[in-house]
Amino acid sequence: MGFFQKILDKFSGAPADTGNAAEKEMFTQKYSAFQALLGANNAILMTMADMEDKLSGEYLIDRQYIVQNAAAISASVKDVIDRLNEIADGRYAELYERYRQISTGVEEAFIRRRPVSDGSLTVSFDALNRTMADLAGGKNANLGQMRNVVSVPVPRGFAITSTAYIRFMQHNGFLDKINQRLSGLSVDNMEALRTASKEIKELILNAEIPPDMQTAITETYDGVFNGHDIRVSIRSSAVEEDDEFSFAGQYSTYLNVSKDDIPVKYKAVIASLFSDNAIFYYKTKGFKESDMAMAVGVVEMINARAGGVMYSNDPNDPAIHNIIINAAWGLGTTIVDGTASAQTYTLAKEPQLQIISRNIPHQSAMAVCNDSGSIDDVQTPQAMHEAASLSDAEIMELSKYAQILERHFGLPQDIEWAVDQSGQLFFLQTRPLHIYTHEPSPHVPTDIKGHKRLIEKGVVTCKGVGHGKAFIIRREDDLFDFPEGGVLIARTTSPRYVTVMNKAAAIVTNIGGATGHMASLAREYRLPTLLDTEIATSVISHGQEITVDAVNGYVYDGYVRELIDNYENKPNPFKDTLLFRILSQALKWIVPLNLIHPETEEFCPKNCATYHDITRFAHEKAMQHMFSITDIAAVHSGYGAVRMVTGLPIDLYVIDLGGGIDGIPKRINPEHITSMPFNAFFSGLNAMPWPQGRPLDVGGFMGMVANSATMSEAQMVEMAKCSFTFLSKNYMNFSIRLGYHLSLVEAYVSDNLNDNYIKFHFNGGGAQLDRRIRRVSLIAEILREMDFDSIIVTGDVIDARLSKYKRQFIEQKLTIMGKLTVYTKQLDMVMYNDSVTDHYKAEFIKDHIAGSVRQQQG
């Protein structure tokens, strides 16, 4: 009895209450950092989800969208690292280096070709090749390549380079002014684009060409044309033009220009770089303002007898491999701008090059050069109205060059050509021919007759249609048996499902949101995913054949041919754009999640390869450090705790981190508590009869006495400590000590399911080890029934976690946790065999969980 009195004496001692405000302030600051970390984490996940959704190509975005959102994620990740180190006293400084390396990768996704700021102001076509696009622009570089490497006929000419563009813009003070004017414009506001365009073009048209640049143009002109006064065309050649991106029709071209008019037309071409259409084009293609340097081509004017455009492959039917030639009498401008019906010649490449069809419409007008330096539209001579503008020999010659250019550049080509009055053929440009072989995905019907809908609501996280047999995941080990082509059905989401995403046809869960870790993984794998259905595991049977419509948010019983046969995730033309590649490349450093298993050694800062990894790591470690906050209290005597009158046989002290207590009462009662997780947990504590008359077998009682007699003084003190709870409106960290065991329950409850979680730690007990282990086994099985997604049992110690439930469900779980805490008090004393354990487990599940589960599923 003296031994038991010693225990009672330990319990009777209250903690030292020095009112040390500094200690309480430390806890408050850590909690504030934790809240800030959760907020930043949510912002990151939501922005990642939005950016991933844009990869579908269904939304109009521009480069500014990608840059701004990547910058926002980067800033939030930096904030997450800062907050984690506040919570953990600087333990994770290594994350800053990983953050720097990942940020460099994100930034490199935006790096494009740069204009040459220190090159020549002009370059003759005779000195150009395709590697010089940075200096001469894409169109001029291709002409140099054709002339000097491929040896196809190209007119004489020269480039006014991107260096000259920078010289011109700097001389007039335009670079920063224009970049600032355009950088904030959105492609959604065309009126603002038009206003900005008008302002900028007026500036350029009224600007001065620097004297050294004027001299370079004149001298190069005289050298290229041997001192003769040759009419020229002034053509755009932006640094990115005619490479991967055509910029077709976005910029101005001026024909039949005299030597004296070159400076004026040069400025007009530069001004066209800033037309509202051109601005919209480059923004939606993923370019930024500094990418859009303009070189200009000065090309000998061909007074064409006939001209037009040739495709080295038919873009409407590329599999047949035909060459298409469009032609017209006079200059080919009527073909390029679509003002005249083209003569069309189709040639088969195989088995040998031959003309297979001709279409020669009536042509009553044509464009020709006049002597005054402009272009006239004149009547086509009567004899030419329905006559072929090309001979068969010219058609064959053009086609052979088409094949040569396609082989040289390695892609189908879009080629502009002209035949002069003497019959000499010239090529005026070539650029990649963009061929899209896929049609947009068809509309997915919302009402399919004859098929039973099992689910009619949910959050579509990744669009698509999937079909297969349902495979219900009840515990992590089930993933080992997941079949190829199965539909994963689960109560909640988990990043661990990534291990079967390559095999799954779709994912459907009761709980979850579009911004969670698993949702990001599903989008990365393009796996049709429907979350937050609330009822999936109750209305879908294991092995049942189902069809998931993750477009409209339905799940059907059986095989729905109308969906499966008609819907495909087909490539979108957006995926062939620079904008898509920039977005994809940036997201490779942002979204992939490599840190999946927190319990492994690989879950560490050095293995963080993406922003998502850092966020996941920081969130996990922040929860662990907040969970151990009561250990901090145990070694600091001055934590400013206030005793709470509970009406229960526990000695409880409360530390308010802010918003957890209503007002400043002299005595704290349960009705003063405003903390959502505490009130839910305490309602469970208060709802159960506290065990007093539970029968003990003699072995259990004597085992307790024997175990207690061997305890050290330090263990006795630890056992006898009172209970603590740290509270805020949304947060609870409850260290509850009942007899010989300790339970730690931490929870965060809010309207954002990504924040919500419960963490649980249990150890100790007064009985012999085998009985304590039976109690731990019972608790673990009950936690599994409650859908805890991580349960680790080591001896007589449990660590468990549940996360990402809606507020009402997480509060229900906390209430059950309160009941479980009371129910298992001293339960180890009666755990003398497995059948007794099974009895108590079944009793608790029947009385306190089964009804709750039915409520969630109903």
GROMACS .gro file of C-alpha atoms in nm, residues 102 139 272 280 313 360 376 385 390 409 411 630 743 847:
model
   14
  102ILE     CA    1   1.574   2.356  -5.803
  139LYS     CA    2   1.409   3.368  -9.186
  272SER     CA    3   0.491   4.558  -8.684
  280PHE     CA    4  -0.104   3.823  -7.868
  313ASN     CA    5   0.395   1.719  -9.765
  360ILE     CA    6  -0.655   2.580 -11.240
  376ASP     CA    7  -0.015   4.729 -10.864
  385HIS     CA    8  -0.718   3.371 -11.721
  390LEU     CA    9   0.379   2.681 -11.444
  409PHE     CA   10   1.601   2.031  -9.268
  411LEU     CA   11   1.101   1.814  -9.151
  630THR     CA   12   0.477   1.854  -2.504
  743SER     CA   13  -0.141   0.911  -2.515
  847ASP     CA   14  -2.072   0.044  -3.033
   0.00000   0.00000   0.00000
